Short mmCIF file of C-alpha atoms and ligand atoms in Angstrom, two decimals:
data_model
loop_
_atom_site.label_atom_id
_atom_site.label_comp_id
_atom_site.label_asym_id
_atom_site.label_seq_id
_atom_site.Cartn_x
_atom_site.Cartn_y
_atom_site.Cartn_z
CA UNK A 26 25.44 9.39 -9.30
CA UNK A 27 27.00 12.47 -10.03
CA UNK A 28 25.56 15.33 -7.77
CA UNK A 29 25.59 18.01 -10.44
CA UNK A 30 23.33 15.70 -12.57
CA UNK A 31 20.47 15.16 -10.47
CA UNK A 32 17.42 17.39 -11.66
CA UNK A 33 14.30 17.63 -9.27
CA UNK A 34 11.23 16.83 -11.48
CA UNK A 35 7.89 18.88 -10.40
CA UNK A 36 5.89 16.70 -8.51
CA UNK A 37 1.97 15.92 -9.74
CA UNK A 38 -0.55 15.09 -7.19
CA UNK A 39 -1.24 11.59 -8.73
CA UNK A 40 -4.89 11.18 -10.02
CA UNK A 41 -5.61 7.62 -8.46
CA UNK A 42 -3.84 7.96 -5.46
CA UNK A 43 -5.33 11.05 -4.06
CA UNK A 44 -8.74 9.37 -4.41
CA UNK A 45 -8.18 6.22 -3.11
CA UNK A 46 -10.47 7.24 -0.14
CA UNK A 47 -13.24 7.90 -2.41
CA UNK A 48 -12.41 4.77 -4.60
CA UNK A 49 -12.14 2.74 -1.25
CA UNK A 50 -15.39 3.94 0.16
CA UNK A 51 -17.52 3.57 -3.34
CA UNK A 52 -16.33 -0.10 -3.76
CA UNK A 53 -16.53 -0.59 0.07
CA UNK A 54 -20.47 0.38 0.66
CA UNK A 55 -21.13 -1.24 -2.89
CA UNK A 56 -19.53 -4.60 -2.05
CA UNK A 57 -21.27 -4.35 1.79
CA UNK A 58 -24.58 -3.94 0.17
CA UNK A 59 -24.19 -7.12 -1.92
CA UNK A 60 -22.82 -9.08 0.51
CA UNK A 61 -26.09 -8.45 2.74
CA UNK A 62 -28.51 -7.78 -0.11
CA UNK A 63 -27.14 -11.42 -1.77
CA UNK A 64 -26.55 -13.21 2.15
CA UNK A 65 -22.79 -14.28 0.11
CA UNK A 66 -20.89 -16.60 2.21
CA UNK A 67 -17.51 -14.06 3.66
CA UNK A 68 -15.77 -17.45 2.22
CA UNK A 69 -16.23 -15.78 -1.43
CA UNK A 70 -14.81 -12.46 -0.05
CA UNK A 71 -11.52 -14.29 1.00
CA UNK A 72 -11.47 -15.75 -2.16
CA UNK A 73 -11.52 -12.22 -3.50
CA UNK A 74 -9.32 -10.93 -1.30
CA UNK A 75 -6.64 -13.81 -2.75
CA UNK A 76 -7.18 -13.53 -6.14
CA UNK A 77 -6.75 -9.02 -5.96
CA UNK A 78 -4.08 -9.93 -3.82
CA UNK A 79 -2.24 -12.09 -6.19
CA UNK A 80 -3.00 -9.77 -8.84
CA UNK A 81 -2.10 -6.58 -7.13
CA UNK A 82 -0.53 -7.18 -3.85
CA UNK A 83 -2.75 -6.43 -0.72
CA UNK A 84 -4.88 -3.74 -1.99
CA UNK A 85 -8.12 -4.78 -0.41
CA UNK A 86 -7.83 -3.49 3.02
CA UNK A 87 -7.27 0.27 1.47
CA UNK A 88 -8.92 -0.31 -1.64
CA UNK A 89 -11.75 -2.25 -1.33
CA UNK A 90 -12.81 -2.75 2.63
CA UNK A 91 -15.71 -1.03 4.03
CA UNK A 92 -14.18 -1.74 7.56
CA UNK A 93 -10.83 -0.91 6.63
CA UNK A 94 -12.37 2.75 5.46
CA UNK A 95 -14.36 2.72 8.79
CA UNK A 96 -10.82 1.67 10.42
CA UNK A 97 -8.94 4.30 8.57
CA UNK A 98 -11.31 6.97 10.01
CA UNK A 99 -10.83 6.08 13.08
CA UNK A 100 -7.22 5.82 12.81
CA UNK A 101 -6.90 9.44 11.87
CA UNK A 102 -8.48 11.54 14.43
CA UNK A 103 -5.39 10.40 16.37
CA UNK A 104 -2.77 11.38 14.26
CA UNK A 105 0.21 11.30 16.81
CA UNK A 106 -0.54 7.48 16.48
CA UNK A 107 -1.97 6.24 13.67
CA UNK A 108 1.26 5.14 12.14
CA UNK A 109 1.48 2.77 14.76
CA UNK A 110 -2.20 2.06 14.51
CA UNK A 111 -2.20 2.07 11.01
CA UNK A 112 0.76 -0.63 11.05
CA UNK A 113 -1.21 -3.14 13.49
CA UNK A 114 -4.01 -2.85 11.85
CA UNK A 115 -2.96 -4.34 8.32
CA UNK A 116 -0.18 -6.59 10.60
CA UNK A 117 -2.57 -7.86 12.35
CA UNK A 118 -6.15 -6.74 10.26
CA UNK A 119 -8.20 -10.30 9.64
CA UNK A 120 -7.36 -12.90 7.45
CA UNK A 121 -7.86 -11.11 3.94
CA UNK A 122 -4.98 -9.01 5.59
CA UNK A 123 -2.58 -12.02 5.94
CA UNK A 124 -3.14 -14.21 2.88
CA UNK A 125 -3.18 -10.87 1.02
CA UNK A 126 -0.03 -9.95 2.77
CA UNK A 127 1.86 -12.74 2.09
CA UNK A 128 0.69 -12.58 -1.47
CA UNK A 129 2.45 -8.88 -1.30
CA UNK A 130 5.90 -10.80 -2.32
CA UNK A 131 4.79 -12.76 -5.47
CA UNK A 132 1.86 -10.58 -6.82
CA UNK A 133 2.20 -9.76 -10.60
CA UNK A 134 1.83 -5.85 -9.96
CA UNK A 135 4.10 -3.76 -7.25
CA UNK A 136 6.11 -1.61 -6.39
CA UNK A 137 9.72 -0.63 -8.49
CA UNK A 138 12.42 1.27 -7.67
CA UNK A 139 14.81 2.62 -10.35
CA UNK A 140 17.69 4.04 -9.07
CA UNK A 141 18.96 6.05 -11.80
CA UNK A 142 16.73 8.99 -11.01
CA UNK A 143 16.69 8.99 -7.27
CA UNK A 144 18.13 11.65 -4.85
CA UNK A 145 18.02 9.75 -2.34
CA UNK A 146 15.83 12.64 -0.28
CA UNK A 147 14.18 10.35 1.44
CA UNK A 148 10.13 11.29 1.51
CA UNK A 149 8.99 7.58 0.31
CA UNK A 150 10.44 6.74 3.27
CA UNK A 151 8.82 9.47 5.51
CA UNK A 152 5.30 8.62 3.52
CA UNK A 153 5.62 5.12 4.67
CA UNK A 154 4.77 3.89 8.07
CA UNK A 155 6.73 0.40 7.89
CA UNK A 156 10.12 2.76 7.55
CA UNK A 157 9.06 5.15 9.41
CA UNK A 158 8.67 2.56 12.42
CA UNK A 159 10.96 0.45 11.68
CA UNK A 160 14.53 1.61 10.31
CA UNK A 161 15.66 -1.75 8.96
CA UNK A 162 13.18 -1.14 6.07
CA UNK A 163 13.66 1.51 3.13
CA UNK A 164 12.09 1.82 -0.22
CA UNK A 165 15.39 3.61 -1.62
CA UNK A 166 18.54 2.09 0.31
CA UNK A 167 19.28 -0.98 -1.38
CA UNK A 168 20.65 -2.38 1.74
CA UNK A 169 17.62 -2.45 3.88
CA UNK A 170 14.33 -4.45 3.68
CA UNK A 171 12.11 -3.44 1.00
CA UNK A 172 8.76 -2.21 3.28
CA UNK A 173 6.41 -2.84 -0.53
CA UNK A 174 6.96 -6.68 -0.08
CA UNK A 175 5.96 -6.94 3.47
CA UNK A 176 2.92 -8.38 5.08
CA UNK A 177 1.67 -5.12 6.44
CA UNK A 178 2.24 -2.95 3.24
CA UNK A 179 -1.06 -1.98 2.50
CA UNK A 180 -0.57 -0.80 -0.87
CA UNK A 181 -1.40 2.45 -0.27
CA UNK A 182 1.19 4.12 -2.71
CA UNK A 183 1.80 7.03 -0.60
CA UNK A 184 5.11 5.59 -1.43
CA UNK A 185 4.62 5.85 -5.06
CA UNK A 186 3.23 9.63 -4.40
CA UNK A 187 5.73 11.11 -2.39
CA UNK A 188 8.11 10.71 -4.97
CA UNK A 189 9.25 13.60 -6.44
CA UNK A 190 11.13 11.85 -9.19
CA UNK A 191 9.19 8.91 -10.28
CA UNK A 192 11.41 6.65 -8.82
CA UNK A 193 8.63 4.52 -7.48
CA UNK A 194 6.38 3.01 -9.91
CA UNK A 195 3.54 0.55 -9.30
CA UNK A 196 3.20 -1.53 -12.36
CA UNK A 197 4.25 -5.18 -13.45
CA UNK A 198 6.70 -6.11 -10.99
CA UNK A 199 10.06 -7.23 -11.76
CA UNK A 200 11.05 -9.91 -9.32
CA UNK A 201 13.07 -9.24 -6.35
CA UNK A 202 12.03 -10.87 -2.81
S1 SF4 B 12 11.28 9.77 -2.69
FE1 SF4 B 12 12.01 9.07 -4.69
S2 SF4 B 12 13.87 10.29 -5.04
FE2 SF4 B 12 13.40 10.44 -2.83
S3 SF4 B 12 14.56 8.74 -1.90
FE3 SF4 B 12 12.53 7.93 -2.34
S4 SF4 B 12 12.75 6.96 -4.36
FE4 SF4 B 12 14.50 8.33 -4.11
S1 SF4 B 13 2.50 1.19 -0.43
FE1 SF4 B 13 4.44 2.20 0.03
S2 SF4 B 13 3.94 3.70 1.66
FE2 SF4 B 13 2.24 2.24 1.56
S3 SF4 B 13 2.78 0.71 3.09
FE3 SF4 B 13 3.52 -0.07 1.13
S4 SF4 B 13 5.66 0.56 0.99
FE4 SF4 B 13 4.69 1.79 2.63
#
């Protein structure tokens, strides 16, 4: 793309994505308190956890998971490691993590790239711990591993917020694995 045609767009704090804490801790203590209130079998929470994640990719651990909030907490009062932390954790999590993980590359909503507006500046990269960890992966070079269709992207859309020129979208995907 020609340099000279490149225009910075101002950046909006996105509404959703700045209170996904607050969404993930409301449906978190809601969904404990049923589960105990209701003594429901963690078999129907898997089965949950697999139909979100087909839906929308692995959005329970950060969405939805009253121990992934408690996690995340945790996670941040060391903040020279919770990339690291933060990757194990929803590598690794349980196994909502890993069927929703693999689900990641086939679920109907995700992450897009267009390429036509992007500056290449890097900062979805930056926001993201699977690129920042690991520099085979990149949300913008085409070249690399895409870090939104991995088992440990959490679907956290910091991604989607860093962007400055909504090159990152999370809608209906279009199909690339
Ligand atoms: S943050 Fe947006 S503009 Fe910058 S490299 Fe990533 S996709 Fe491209
Ligand atoms: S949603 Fe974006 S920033 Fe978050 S883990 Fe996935 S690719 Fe990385």
């Amino acid at each position: 793309m020609n340099p000279k045609k490149i225009k910075i767009k101002a950046k909006k704090s996105h509404p959703i994505i700045s209170k996904r804490r607050l969404i993930q801790a409301i449906i978190g203590g809601v969904m404990f308190y049923i589960i105990h209130y209701f003594d429901i079998s963690l078999w129907y929470v898997l089965i949950l956890g697999t139909i979100t994640g087909l839906v929308f990719g692995k959005v329970f651990c950060r969405w939805m998971c009253p121990l992934g909030f408690i996690m995340e907490v945790f996670m941040n009062m060391n903040p020279e490691e919770k990339f690291k932390q933060t990757y194990q954790y929803h590598k690794l999590g349980c196994p909502i993590a890993w069927v929703s993980g693999f689900l990641n590359k086939i679920s109907i909503f995700g992450i897009n790239f267009n390429q036509n507006d992007c500056t290449h500046c890097g900062l979805c990269d930056t926001a993201c711990y699977i690129s920042t960890l690991n520099k085979d992966f990149s949300l913008h070079k085409q070249e690399k591993k895409n870090p939104a269709t991995q088992l440990s992207c959490s679907k956290c859309l910091l991604c989607v917020e860093a962007c400055p020129q909504n090159s990152l979208k999370y809608e209906f995907r279009k199909l690339k694995l």
